[in-house]
Amino acid sequence: MSMLTPPGMGGKYRITGDRYPRMSRPRSRRRLMFAAFGSALTLGLVGWGTLQLIDVFSGDSDDQTVRAAHGTGDCERGDKRPDEKAKSGRSDSGQSGQGGRQGRTGGKLPKPSQITVNVYNATTHSGLAKDTAKELEKRGFKIGKVGNAPSEYDKKVKTAGMLLGAPGAGDGAFNVLGTQLSGAQTKNDARNGKDIDLIIGNSFKDLVKQKDADKALAALAKPSPAPSGKPCR
């Protein structure tokens, strides 16, 4: 009888050898729980992905509908309306464009004869201030001082020119004079007078042709109505 045979047992129940009998392990519930959790997670991910696809293909049109209903379809977020930009007499970049590109004003604009312009040359080309002043005078502007630019602007204006004046100049004088020079930058200083400095910069080629400047002035005086389809809010 083997040493592994319990007392009182023998015969066909006798255990022989030096190993214990192999016992079958009970079925683990943990595996079933993990399998069920994995299946639920997979189904959830599939459902979420399906909803995302539906939102991608249908959400854009809904967003456009809402934006169109509120009139904000083509407006940049946090941006001003075009007519509000025009009141300042300059664009967001600090430069006023040519003529009608400065925006709609609709207010009472000063006539060229009511604007005194000081013309200064900030380039290395001599005679520009004098020639420009003569042409502006032919177009009805009053001419004040003519000469070289002050040291703080001499050879430092990279654009075609700079319009320099008191803060109130942006209400109309900058707009009117800006129709004569394409791409002129505008800047305010602490002066008290109503005169404006036109500082000719390195990119200056020539004044805008008079017929084009006259059209721009007419557009400023009688601006076209703003589009009513998608007004900015």
CSV table of C-alpha atoms in Angstrom, one decimal:
chain,number,residue,atom,x,y,z
A,1,MET,CA,0.0,0.0,0.0
A,2,SER,CA,1.3,3.4,-0.9
A,3,MET,CA,2.1,6.0,1.7
A,4,LEU,CA,-0.5,8.2,0.0
A,5,THR,CA,-3.4,5.9,0.7
A,6,PRO,CA,-5.5,7.2,3.5
A,7,PRO,CA,-6.1,4.9,6.4
A,8,GLY,CA,-9.1,2.5,5.9
A,9,MET,CA,-9.0,2.7,2.1
A,10,GLY,CA,-7.8,0.0,-0.1
A,11,GLY,CA,-8.7,-2.2,-2.9
A,12,LYS,CA,-9.7,-0.4,-6.0
A,13,TYR,CA,-9.5,3.0,-4.2
A,14,ARG,CA,-5.9,2.5,-3.4
A,15,ILE,CA,-3.6,5.3,-4.5
A,16,THR,CA,-0.4,4.3,-6.0
A,17,GLY,CA,2.6,6.2,-7.1
A,18,ASP,CA,4.1,9.4,-5.6
A,19,ARG,CA,1.8,12.0,-7.1
A,20,TYR,CA,-1.5,13.4,-6.0
A,21,PRO,CA,-4.5,13.0,-8.2
A,22,ARG,CA,-5.2,15.9,-10.6
A,23,MET,CA,-8.2,17.9,-9.6
A,24,SER,CA,-10.2,19.9,-12.3
A,25,ARG,CA,-10.3,23.6,-11.5
A,26,PRO,CA,-13.7,25.3,-11.0
A,27,ARG,CA,-14.7,27.6,-13.9
A,28,SER,CA,-13.6,31.1,-13.3
A,29,ARG,CA,-16.2,33.8,-13.0
A,30,ARG,CA,-13.6,36.5,-13.5
A,31,ARG,CA,-13.1,35.5,-17.1
A,32,LEU,CA,-16.8,35.8,-17.7
A,33,MET,CA,-17.0,39.2,-16.2
A,34,PHE,CA,-14.0,40.5,-18.3
A,35,ALA,CA,-15.6,39.1,-21.4
A,36,ALA,CA,-18.9,40.8,-20.7
A,37,PHE,CA,-17.2,44.1,-19.9
A,38,GLY,CA,-15.2,43.9,-23.1
A,39,SER,CA,-18.2,43.2,-25.2
A,40,ALA,CA,-20.1,46.2,-23.7
A,41,LEU,CA,-17.2,48.5,-24.2
A,42,THR,CA,-16.8,47.4,-27.8
A,43,LEU,CA,-20.5,48.1,-28.5
A,44,GLY,CA,-20.3,51.5,-26.8
A,45,LEU,CA,-17.3,52.5,-29.0
A,46,VAL,CA,-19.1,51.4,-32.1
A,47,GLY,CA,-22.2,53.3,-31.2
A,48,TRP,CA,-20.2,56.5,-30.4
A,49,GLY,CA,-18.3,56.3,-33.7
A,50,THR,CA,-21.6,56.0,-35.6
A,51,LEU,CA,-22.9,59.1,-33.9
A,52,GLN,CA,-19.8,61.0,-34.8
A,53,LEU,CA,-20.0,60.1,-38.4
A,54,ILE,CA,-23.7,61.2,-38.5
A,55,ASP,CA,-22.7,64.5,-36.9
A,56,VAL,CA,-19.9,65.1,-39.4
A,57,PHE,CA,-22.1,64.6,-42.4
A,58,SER,CA,-25.2,66.4,-41.1
A,59,GLY,CA,-23.8,68.9,-38.5
A,60,ASP,CA,-22.2,71.3,-41.0
A,61,SER,CA,-25.4,72.1,-42.9
A,62,ASP,CA,-27.3,72.6,-39.6
A,63,ASP,CA,-24.5,75.0,-38.5
A,64,GLN,CA,-24.8,77.0,-41.7
A,65,THR,CA,-28.6,77.2,-41.3
A,66,VAL,CA,-28.2,78.6,-37.8
A,67,ARG,CA,-25.6,81.1,-38.9
A,68,ALA,CA,-27.7,82.2,-41.8
A,69,ALA,CA,-30.7,82.7,-39.5
A,70,HIS,CA,-28.7,84.9,-37.2
A,71,GLY,CA,-27.0,86.7,-40.1
A,72,THR,CA,-23.4,85.7,-39.2
A,73,GLY,CA,-22.5,83.5,-42.1
A,74,ASP,CA,-19.7,85.5,-43.6
A,75,CYS,CA,-18.6,87.5,-40.6
A,76,GLU,CA,-15.4,86.8,-38.7
A,77,ARG,CA,-15.9,86.2,-35.0
A,78,GLY,CA,-15.2,89.3,-33.0
A,79,ASP,CA,-14.9,91.4,-36.1
A,80,LYS,CA,-16.6,94.7,-36.7
A,81,ARG,CA,-19.1,95.4,-39.4
A,82,PRO,CA,-17.7,97.0,-42.6
A,83,ASP,CA,-19.5,100.3,-42.0
A,84,GLU,CA,-18.1,100.5,-38.4
A,85,LYS,CA,-14.5,100.0,-39.8
A,86,ALA,CA,-15.0,102.8,-42.3
A,87,LYS,CA,-15.8,105.3,-39.5
A,88,SER,CA,-12.3,105.0,-38.2
A,89,GLY,CA,-10.9,105.9,-41.6
A,90,ARG,CA,-8.4,103.0,-41.7
A,91,SER,CA,-8.3,99.3,-41.9
A,92,ASP,CA,-7.4,96.7,-39.3
A,93,SER,CA,-3.8,96.8,-40.5
A,94,GLY,CA,-3.5,100.5,-39.9
A,95,GLN,CA,-3.4,101.3,-43.6
A,96,SER,CA,-6.0,103.1,-45.6
A,97,GLY,CA,-6.7,101.8,-49.1
A,98,GLN,CA,-7.4,103.7,-52.2
A,99,GLY,CA,-10.7,105.4,-52.6
A,100,GLY,CA,-13.7,103.2,-52.1
A,101,ARG,CA,-11.6,100.5,-50.5
A,102,GLN,CA,-11.5,102.6,-47.3
A,103,GLY,CA,-15.1,101.6,-46.6
A,104,ARG,CA,-18.4,103.3,-46.4
A,105,THR,CA,-18.7,106.6,-44.6
A,106,GLY,CA,-22.0,108.1,-45.5
A,107,GLY,CA,-21.2,111.1,-43.2
A,108,LYS,CA,-20.5,114.6,-44.2
A,109,LEU,CA,-16.9,114.7,-45.6
A,110,PRO,CA,-14.7,117.7,-45.8
A,111,LYS,CA,-14.0,119.1,-49.2
A,112,PRO,CA,-10.4,119.0,-50.5
A,113,SER,CA,-10.3,122.8,-50.2
A,114,GLN,CA,-11.0,122.5,-46.5
A,115,ILE,CA,-8.0,120.3,-45.9
A,116,THR,CA,-4.5,121.7,-45.4
A,117,VAL,CA,-1.8,119.3,-46.4
A,118,ASN,CA,1.9,119.5,-45.4
A,119,VAL,CA,3.9,117.5,-47.8
A,120,TYR,CA,7.2,116.0,-46.6
A,121,ASN,CA,9.7,113.8,-48.4
A,122,ALA,CA,11.1,110.8,-46.4
A,123,THR,CA,13.0,109.2,-49.4
A,124,THR,CA,16.4,109.8,-51.0
A,125,HIS,CA,14.7,111.1,-54.2
A,126,SER,CA,14.8,114.8,-54.3
A,127,GLY,CA,11.8,116.9,-55.5
A,128,LEU,CA,9.1,114.4,-54.6
A,129,ALA,CA,7.5,116.7,-52.0
A,130,LYS,CA,7.4,119.7,-54.3
A,131,ASP,CA,6.0,117.8,-57.3
A,132,THR,CA,3.4,116.1,-55.1
A,133,ALA,CA,2.3,119.3,-53.5
A,134,LYS,CA,1.8,120.9,-56.8
A,135,GLU,CA,-0.4,118.1,-58.0
A,136,LEU,CA,-2.5,118.1,-54.8
A,137,GLU,CA,-3.0,121.8,-55.2
A,138,LYS,CA,-4.3,121.3,-58.7
A,139,ARG,CA,-6.8,118.8,-57.2
A,140,GLY,CA,-8.2,121.4,-54.8
A,141,PHE,CA,-6.2,120.7,-51.6
A,142,LYS,CA,-4.6,123.5,-49.6
A,143,ILE,CA,-0.9,123.2,-49.3
A,144,GLY,CA,1.0,124.1,-46.1
A,145,LYS,CA,4.6,123.3,-45.5
A,146,VAL,CA,6.7,121.5,-48.1
A,147,GLY,CA,10.1,119.9,-47.5
A,148,ASN,CA,12.1,117.0,-46.1
A,149,ALA,CA,10.5,114.8,-43.5
A,150,PRO,CA,11.4,115.2,-39.8
A,151,SER,CA,14.3,113.0,-38.5
A,152,GLU,CA,12.0,110.6,-36.8
A,153,TYR,CA,10.4,109.7,-40.2
A,154,ASP,CA,13.2,110.4,-42.6
A,155,LYS,CA,14.0,107.2,-44.6
A,156,LYS,CA,11.9,105.2,-42.1
A,157,VAL,CA,8.5,105.1,-44.0
A,158,LYS,CA,8.5,101.8,-45.9
A,159,THR,CA,5.0,102.2,-47.4
A,160,ALA,CA,4.0,104.6,-50.2
A,161,GLY,CA,3.3,107.2,-47.6
A,162,MET,CA,2.0,108.1,-44.2
A,163,LEU,CA,-0.9,110.4,-43.3
A,164,LEU,CA,-0.2,112.0,-39.9
A,165,GLY,CA,-2.8,114.1,-38.1
A,166,ALA,CA,-4.8,114.8,-34.9
A,167,PRO,CA,-7.2,112.1,-33.7
A,168,GLY,CA,-10.1,113.9,-35.2
A,169,ALA,CA,-8.6,113.6,-38.7
A,170,GLY,CA,-9.8,110.0,-38.9
A,171,ASP,CA,-13.4,111.3,-39.1
A,172,GLY,CA,-13.0,112.3,-42.7
A,173,ALA,CA,-9.8,114.1,-43.7
A,174,PHE,CA,-7.8,110.9,-43.8
A,175,ASN,CA,-10.5,109.3,-46.0
A,176,VAL,CA,-10.5,112.2,-48.4
A,177,LEU,CA,-6.7,112.6,-48.7
A,178,GLY,CA,-6.3,108.8,-48.8
A,179,THR,CA,-8.2,108.6,-52.1
A,180,GLN,CA,-5.2,110.4,-53.7
A,181,LEU,CA,-2.5,107.9,-52.5
A,182,SER,CA,-2.9,104.2,-52.6
A,183,GLY,CA,-1.7,102.2,-49.6
A,184,ALA,CA,-1.1,105.2,-47.3
A,185,GLN,CA,-0.6,104.4,-43.7
A,186,THR,CA,-2.5,106.5,-41.1
A,187,LYS,CA,-1.2,107.7,-37.7
A,188,ASN,CA,-2.4,110.1,-35.1
A,189,ASP,CA,-0.3,112.5,-33.1
A,190,ALA,CA,-0.9,115.1,-30.3
A,191,ARG,CA,-1.3,118.1,-32.6
A,192,ASN,CA,-4.2,120.5,-32.1
A,193,GLY,CA,-4.6,121.8,-35.6
A,194,LYS,CA,-6.6,120.3,-38.4
A,195,ASP,CA,-3.8,120.1,-40.9
A,196,ILE,CA,-2.5,116.8,-42.2
A,197,ASP,CA,1.1,115.7,-42.9
A,198,LEU,CA,1.6,113.6,-46.0
A,199,ILE,CA,5.0,111.9,-45.6
A,200,ILE,CA,6.1,110.3,-48.8
A,201,GLY,CA,7.6,106.9,-48.2
A,202,ASN,CA,10.0,104.5,-50.0
A,203,SER,CA,7.3,102.7,-51.9
A,204,PHE,CA,5.8,105.9,-53.4
A,205,LYS,CA,5.5,105.9,-57.2
A,206,ASP,CA,2.9,108.5,-58.0
A,207,LEU,CA,-0.5,109.8,-56.9
A,208,VAL,CA,-3.6,108.0,-57.9
A,209,LYS,CA,-4.9,109.2,-61.3
A,210,GLN,CA,-7.2,112.0,-60.8
A,211,LYS,CA,-10.2,110.4,-62.5
A,212,ASP,CA,-9.8,107.4,-60.2
A,213,ALA,CA,-9.5,109.6,-57.2
A,214,ASP,CA,-12.6,111.5,-58.2
A,215,LYS,CA,-14.5,108.2,-58.4
A,216,ALA,CA,-13.3,107.2,-55.0
A,217,LEU,CA,-14.4,110.5,-53.5
A,218,ALA,CA,-17.8,110.1,-55.1
A,219,ALA,CA,-18.1,106.6,-53.6
A,220,LEU,CA,-17.2,108.0,-50.1
A,221,ALA,CA,-19.8,110.7,-50.4
A,222,LYS,CA,-22.5,108.3,-51.6
A,223,PRO,CA,-21.7,104.8,-50.4
A,224,SER,CA,-23.5,101.9,-51.8
A,225,PRO,CA,-25.9,100.2,-49.3
A,226,ALA,CA,-24.5,97.3,-47.3
A,227,PRO,CA,-25.7,93.8,-48.4
A,228,SER,CA,-28.8,92.8,-46.4
A,229,GLY,CA,-28.6,89.0,-47.0
A,230,LYS,CA,-26.2,88.2,-44.2
A,231,PRO,CA,-25.7,91.2,-41.9
A,232,CYS,CA,-23.0,91.0,-39.3
A,233,ARG,CA,-24.1,91.0,-35.6
